[in-house]
Coordinates of C-alpha atoms in Angstrom, one line a residue:
X1 CA -0.1 0.1 -0.1
X2 CA 1.1 3.6 -0.4
X3 CA 2.4 5.4 2.6
X4 CA 3.5 8.9 2.1
X5 CA 6.1 8.9 -0.9
X6 CA 6.4 5.1 -0.9
X7 CA 4.7 1.5 -0.8
X8 CA 4.8 -0.7 2.3
X9 CA 3.9 -4.5 2.2
X10 CA 0.8 -5.7 3.9
X11 CA 1.5 -7.8 6.9
X12 CA 0.3 -11.6 7.2
X13 CA -3.3 -11.6 7.8
X14 CA -3.8 -8.7 5.5
X15 CA -4.3 -7.8 1.9
X16 CA -4.5 -5.0 -0.7
X17 CA -6.1 -6.1 -4.3
X18 CA -6.2 -2.5 -5.7
X19 CA -2.9 -0.6 -7.0
X20 CA -2.6 2.8 -5.1
X21 CA -4.6 1.5 -2.0
X22 CA -3.6 3.3 1.0
X23 CA -4.9 0.4 3.4
X24 CA -4.4 -3.2 4.0
X25 CA -7.8 -4.9 4.7
X26 CA -8.1 -8.0 7.2
X27 CA -9.1 -11.2 5.6
X28 CA -12.8 -12.1 5.7
X29 CA -14.1 -14.8 7.7
X30 CA -13.2 -18.2 6.5
X31 CA -10.1 -17.0 5.0
X32 CA -6.3 -16.4 5.6
X33 CA -3.3 -14.8 4.3
X34 CA -0.3 -16.7 5.7
X35 CA 2.3 -14.3 4.1
X36 CA 3.0 -10.5 3.6
X37 CA 2.3 -8.7 0.3
X38 CA -0.9 -10.6 -0.3
X39 CA -3.2 -9.5 -2.9
X40 CA -5.9 -12.0 -1.8
X41 CA -6.7 -14.3 1.0
X42 CA -6.9 -18.1 1.0
X43 CA -10.2 -20.0 1.7
X44 CA -9.9 -22.6 4.8
X45 CA -9.6 -26.1 3.4
X46 CA -12.6 -28.2 3.0
X47 CA -13.9 -29.4 6.4
X48 CA -12.4 -26.4 8.2
X49 CA -13.6 -22.9 9.0
X50 CA -12.5 -19.8 10.5
X51 CA -15.4 -17.6 12.3
X52 CA -15.7 -13.8 12.1
X53 CA -13.8 -12.0 14.5
X54 CA -15.1 -9.0 16.5
X55 CA -13.3 -5.9 16.1
X56 CA -11.1 -5.6 19.3
X57 CA -8.0 -4.0 20.8
X58 CA -6.1 -6.7 19.8
X59 CA -4.7 -6.9 16.2
X60 CA -7.6 -9.0 14.3
X61 CA -5.3 -9.9 11.6
X62 CA -3.2 -12.2 13.7
X63 CA -6.4 -14.4 13.7
X64 CA -6.2 -14.6 9.9
X65 CA -2.3 -14.8 9.4
X66 CA -1.9 -18.8 9.3
X67 CA -3.5 -21.7 8.0
X68 CA -3.7 -23.1 11.3
X69 CA -6.2 -20.5 12.1
X70 CA -8.6 -22.6 10.2
X71 CA -10.6 -25.0 12.7
X72 CA -11.9 -28.7 11.8
X73 CA -15.6 -29.1 11.1
X74 CA -17.3 -31.5 13.6
X75 CA -17.4 -35.0 12.2
X76 CA -19.9 -35.5 9.4
X77 CA -20.3 -32.0 8.6
X78 CA -18.8 -29.9 5.9
X79 CA -17.6 -26.2 5.5
X80 CA -20.1 -23.7 4.7
X81 CA -19.9 -22.0 1.3
X82 CA -18.0 -18.9 2.7
X83 CA -15.8 -21.0 5.1
X84 CA -17.0 -19.1 8.1
X85 CA -19.0 -21.9 9.5
X86 CA -19.8 -25.9 9.4
X87 CA -23.1 -27.2 8.1
X88 CA -24.7 -30.6 8.3
X89 CA -25.7 -32.6 5.1
X90 CA -29.5 -33.4 4.6
X91 CA -30.8 -36.8 5.4
X92 CA -29.8 -39.4 2.3
X93 CA -26.7 -37.4 1.8
X94 CA -23.0 -37.5 3.4
X95 CA -20.1 -35.2 3.1
X96 CA -17.9 -35.6 0.2
X97 CA -14.3 -36.7 0.7
X98 CA -13.1 -33.0 0.2
X99 CA -15.9 -32.0 2.7
X100 CA -16.6 -29.2 0.4
X101 CA -20.1 -30.5 -0.4
X102 CA -22.6 -33.0 0.3
X103 CA -23.4 -36.0 -2.2
X104 CA -26.5 -38.4 -2.3
X105 CA -26.2 -41.7 -1.1
X106 CA -26.3 -44.4 -3.7
X107 CA -28.9 -47.2 -4.2
X108 CA -28.5 -49.7 -1.5
X109 CA -27.3 -47.2 1.0
X110 CA -28.9 -44.9 3.5
X111 CA -28.4 -41.9 6.0
X112 CA -31.1 -41.1 8.2
X113 CA -29.3 -37.7 9.3
X114 CA -29.6 -38.4 12.9
X115 CA -28.0 -41.5 14.1
X116 CA -26.5 -42.4 10.6
X117 CA -24.8 -39.5 8.9
X118 CA -22.6 -41.4 6.6
X119 CA -24.1 -43.2 3.8
X120 CA -24.1 -47.0 5.0
X121 CA -25.0 -50.1 3.2
X122 CA -28.3 -51.7 3.8
X123 CA -27.8 -54.9 6.0
X124 CA -28.6 -58.2 4.4
X125 CA -32.3 -59.0 4.1
X126 CA -33.0 -55.4 3.4
X127 CA -32.6 -52.9 0.6
X128 CA -32.8 -49.3 -0.7
X129 CA -33.9 -49.0 -4.2
X130 CA -33.5 -45.2 -4.8
X131 CA -30.7 -42.9 -4.1
X132 CA -30.9 -40.4 -1.1
X133 CA -32.6 -43.1 0.8
X134 CA -33.0 -42.4 4.6
X135 CA -33.9 -46.1 5.5
X136 CA -33.8 -49.6 4.3
X137 CA -36.8 -51.7 3.5
X138 CA -37.0 -55.3 4.9
X139 CA -37.7 -58.1 2.3
X140 CA -40.7 -60.1 2.7
X141 CA -41.9 -63.5 2.0
X142 CA -39.3 -66.0 0.2
X143 CA -37.0 -63.2 -0.5
X144 CA -33.8 -61.8 0.8
X145 CA -30.5 -60.3 -0.8
X146 CA -27.3 -61.6 -1.8
X147 CA -25.1 -59.2 0.2
X148 CA -25.2 -56.0 2.2
X149 CA -25.9 -52.9 0.1
X150 CA -28.4 -54.2 -2.2
X151 CA -31.0 -51.9 -4.0
X152 CA -33.6 -54.9 -4.4
X153 CA -34.5 -58.4 -3.0
X154 CA -32.2 -60.2 -5.4
X155 CA -32.2 -63.5 -3.7
X156 CA -34.3 -66.2 -2.2
X157 CA -34.5 -67.7 1.2
X158 CA -33.7 -71.4 1.7
X159 CA -36.0 -73.7 0.2
X160 CA -36.6 -71.4 -2.9
X161 CA -34.5 -70.6 -5.9
X162 CA -34.4 -67.4 -8.0
X163 CA -36.0 -68.0 -11.3
X164 CA -35.0 -66.6 -14.8
X165 CA -38.1 -64.1 -15.3
X166 CA -40.6 -62.4 -13.3
X167 CA -43.1 -64.9 -13.2
X168 CA -41.1 -68.2 -13.5
X169 CA -41.1 -68.9 -17.2
X170 CA -37.9 -70.3 -18.5
X171 CA -36.1 -69.4 -21.7
X172 CA -36.8 -71.7 -24.5
X173 CA -34.3 -74.1 -25.4
X174 CA -35.9 -75.3 -28.6
X175 CA -32.1 -75.1 -30.4
X176 CA -31.4 -77.9 -28.0
X177 CA -34.7 -79.8 -28.7
X178 CA -35.7 -78.8 -25.1
X179 CA -38.4 -76.5 -24.1
X180 CA -38.0 -76.2 -20.2
X181 CA -41.4 -74.4 -19.6
X182 CA -40.1 -73.5 -16.2
X183 CA -43.3 -71.8 -15.2
X184 CA -45.0 -75.2 -15.4
X185 CA -42.6 -76.3 -12.7
X186 CA -42.4 -73.1 -10.7
X187 CA -44.4 -72.3 -7.7
X188 CA -43.7 -68.6 -7.6
X189 CA -44.0 -66.1 -4.9
X190 CA -46.3 -62.9 -4.9
X191 CA -44.2 -60.0 -5.4
X192 CA -44.0 -56.6 -6.9
X193 CA -41.4 -54.6 -8.8
X194 CA -38.7 -55.8 -11.1
X195 CA -37.2 -58.9 -9.2
X196 CA -37.3 -62.2 -10.7
X197 CA -39.6 -64.7 -9.3
X198 CA -38.5 -67.0 -6.1
X199 CA -39.8 -70.5 -6.8
X200 CA -40.3 -73.3 -4.6
X201 CA -37.6 -75.8 -4.9
X202 CA -39.3 -79.0 -6.3
X203 CA -39.1 -82.5 -4.9
X204 CA -35.6 -84.2 -5.4
X205 CA -33.8 -80.8 -5.0
X206 CA -32.3 -78.7 -2.4
X207 CA -32.0 -75.0 -2.4
X208 CA -29.8 -73.3 0.3
X209 CA -30.1 -69.4 0.7
X210 CA -29.2 -67.4 -2.4
X211 CA -29.9 -70.5 -5.1
X212 CA -30.5 -69.7 -8.7
X213 CA -32.2 -71.8 -11.1
X214 CA -28.7 -73.0 -12.6
X215 CA -27.4 -73.7 -9.0
X216 CA -30.3 -75.7 -7.6
X217 CA -28.7 -78.9 -6.1
X218 CA -30.2 -82.1 -7.4
X219 CA -30.5 -84.9 -4.8
X220 CA -29.1 -88.3 -5.4
X221 CA -31.2 -90.5 -7.4
X222 CA -32.9 -87.5 -9.2
X223 CA -32.2 -86.0 -12.7
X224 CA -32.7 -82.8 -14.6
X225 CA -31.6 -82.4 -18.4
X226 CA -30.0 -79.0 -18.0
X227 CA -29.3 -75.9 -15.7
X228 CA -32.1 -74.2 -17.4
X229 CA -35.0 -76.3 -16.4
X230 CA -36.7 -76.8 -13.2
X231 CA -38.1 -80.0 -14.1
X232 CA -36.5 -82.7 -11.8
X233 CA -37.4 -86.5 -12.3
X234 CA -36.7 -89.5 -10.3
X235 CA -34.1 -92.1 -11.8
X236 CA -35.0 -95.8 -12.2
X237 CA -32.4 -96.7 -9.5
X238 CA -30.9 -94.3 -7.0
X239 CA -27.3 -95.4 -7.7
X240 CA -27.8 -94.3 -11.3
X241 CA -27.9 -90.7 -10.7
X242 CA -25.3 -89.0 -8.4
X243 CA -27.0 -85.7 -7.7
X244 CA -25.2 -82.5 -6.9
X245 CA -25.2 -79.4 -8.7
X246 CA -24.6 -78.9 -12.4
X247 CA -21.8 -76.2 -13.5
X248 CA -23.9 -73.0 -14.3
X249 CA -22.2 -72.5 -17.6
X250 CA -23.1 -75.8 -19.3
X251 CA -25.9 -75.6 -21.5
X252 CA -26.9 -79.4 -21.4
X253 CA -25.8 -82.6 -19.4
X254 CA -24.1 -83.8 -22.3
X255 CA -21.8 -80.6 -22.4
X256 CA -20.5 -80.3 -18.9
X257 CA -20.4 -82.4 -15.5
X258 CA -22.9 -85.1 -16.1
X259 CA -25.7 -86.0 -13.6
X260 CA -24.9 -89.8 -14.0
X261 CA -22.4 -91.7 -12.0
X262 CA -19.6 -93.4 -13.6
X263 CA -20.6 -96.2 -16.3
X264 CA -24.3 -94.5 -16.9
X265 CA -25.6 -92.1 -19.3
X266 CA -28.4 -90.1 -20.3
X267 CA -31.4 -90.2 -20.9
X268 CA -32.1 -90.4 -17.2
X269 CA -28.9 -92.2 -16.6
X270 CA -30.7 -95.4 -17.5
X271 CA -28.4 -96.7 -19.9
X272 CA -24.8 -98.0 -19.7
X273 CA -21.9 -96.3 -21.1
X274 CA -19.8 -98.0 -23.8
X275 CA -17.8 -100.6 -22.1
X276 CA -20.2 -101.4 -19.3
X277 CA -22.8 -104.1 -19.2
X278 CA -26.0 -104.1 -16.8
X279 CA -25.7 -106.8 -14.0
X280 CA -28.9 -108.6 -14.2
X281 CA -28.8 -109.4 -10.3
X282 CA -27.8 -106.0 -8.9
X283 CA -29.0 -103.9 -12.0
X284 CA -25.8 -102.0 -11.9
X285 CA -23.9 -101.2 -14.8
X286 CA -20.5 -103.0 -14.6
X287 CA -17.2 -102.8 -16.6
X288 CA -17.3 -105.5 -19.4
X289 CA -15.1 -108.2 -18.5
X290 CA -14.4 -107.2 -14.9
X291 CA -13.8 -110.4 -12.7
X292 CA -15.8 -109.0 -10.2
X293 CA -19.0 -109.7 -12.0
X294 CA -18.2 -113.4 -12.7
X295 CA -18.8 -114.6 -9.3
X296 CA -22.4 -113.1 -9.3
X297 CA -23.0 -114.7 -12.7
X298 CA -21.7 -118.1 -11.7
X299 CA -24.0 -118.1 -8.7
X300 CA -27.1 -117.4 -10.7
X301 CA -26.1 -119.9 -12.9
X302 CA -25.7 -122.4 -10.2
X303 CA -28.9 -121.6 -8.4
X304 CA -30.7 -122.2 -11.8
X305 CA -29.1 -125.7 -12.3
X306 CA -29.9 -126.5 -8.7
X307 CA -33.6 -125.4 -9.3
X308 CA -33.9 -127.5 -12.3
X309 CA -32.4 -130.5 -10.8
X310 CA -34.6 -130.3 -7.8
X311 CA -37.7 -129.9 -10.3
X312 CA -36.6 -133.0 -12.1
X313 CA -36.4 -134.9 -8.9
X314 CA -39.6 -134.0 -7.7
X315 CA -41.2 -134.8 -10.8
X316 CA -39.6 -138.2 -11.0
X317 CA -40.7 -139.1 -7.4
X318 CA -44.2 -137.8 -8.1
X319 CA -44.4 -140.2 -11.1
X320 CA -43.2 -143.3 -9.2
X321 CA -45.8 -142.4 -6.4
X322 CA -48.5 -142.1 -9.0
X323 CA -48.0 -145.3 -10.9
X324 CA -47.6 -147.2 -7.4
X325 CA -50.8 -146.0 -6.6
X326 CA -52.5 -146.8 -9.7
X327 CA -51.1 -150.4 -9.8
X328 CA -52.4 -151.0 -6.0
X329 CA -55.8 -149.8 -7.2
X330 CA -56.1 -152.2 -10.4
X331 CA -55.0 -155.1 -8.4
X332 CA -57.6 -154.5 -5.7
X333 CA -60.3 -155.3 -8.3
X334 CA -58.8 -158.8 -9.3
X335 CA -60.7 -161.7 -7.1
X336 CA -60.2 -165.6 -7.2
X337 CA -62.9 -167.5 -8.8
X338 CA -64.9 -169.6 -6.5
X339 CA -67.7 -172.3 -7.5
X340 CA -69.1 -175.8 -6.7
X341 CA -66.5 -177.6 -8.4
X342 CA -63.6 -176.0 -6.7
X343 CA -63.1 -179.1 -4.6
X344 CA -62.3 -181.2 -7.3
X345 CA -58.5 -181.4 -8.7
X346 CA -57.8 -178.8 -11.6
X347 CA -56.7 -181.4 -13.9
X348 CA -60.2 -183.0 -13.8
X349 CA -61.9 -180.2 -15.3
X350 CA -61.9 -178.5 -18.7
X351 CA -63.4 -175.1 -19.7
X352 CA -65.3 -175.1 -23.0
X353 CA -66.4 -171.8 -23.7
X354 CA -68.7 -170.9 -20.8
X355 CA -69.3 -174.6 -19.6
X356 CA -67.1 -176.9 -17.3
X357 CA -67.1 -180.6 -18.2
X358 CA -65.6 -183.3 -16.5
X359 CA -62.4 -185.0 -17.9

């Protein structure tokens, strides 16, 4: 500033922004001038403030001559526009990183402005579908969330699976010769919004919390053709189908992990693979030529032969008993001949036709 015939520098905490000025002004509230010869004052950093100072006997400029004169705002507050004070963000908002402004909470997060002043992820089982939410809404019915911070009830509770559409109808798999018709096998929940349907897991399956149609776990002894269908069918024998979950990336049972146990193949794991043969006793598919199968086969043949032999012996005995009884019955009808001439010697009688004459 001009002082008589010369110029003098403004002291820290003061500034002069006009040429030829005769005075150095004190920085306004929220601003400081840490060095001399300042032509302007610097604003306090974000999250800090410097209140206006009343004029007094002391040099007011000393309250604006250092950045340390700026004081931190209380937690969760930001600097006012002029830096002279701090303010609290509105519900549904939180302080920006630089604490110069407030920003809206993203979907899935909330801030009520009272107990929760920072955008906080909704807990599991609750959601916030809109930005700037001040509370989270609990999921109802069969629904829950996949994780914290969800914008919708995007998962199903244990015993249900998340379908691929709003009402449970599956995508057509006509190009693979299969029409899953998921809705025909889906007992869907009643819900509003844009979430996919939560369908009750069909018999022969288990569905832990968070299960999707592709990740439904098939029980041993049950079978489904691919991961896009909810139709689950019982196998002819429990040992044919191993159950478990099919890889969610495979399109058909033949294109990924098979639902059949080793030695069995589709459909319904009811056929033996090449190199295997059906054991007629156990009904299992055994490796062709496997020595373990021959004892069972030999036992079957032996039992058959023993049965045939026993049948033949029984039949032979029956015939013997039958003919013995028949012979006994026939002899009972033969009686010796008795007449008035029986006292004569046999050589004295000759039979002529029906007459007897003495010799």
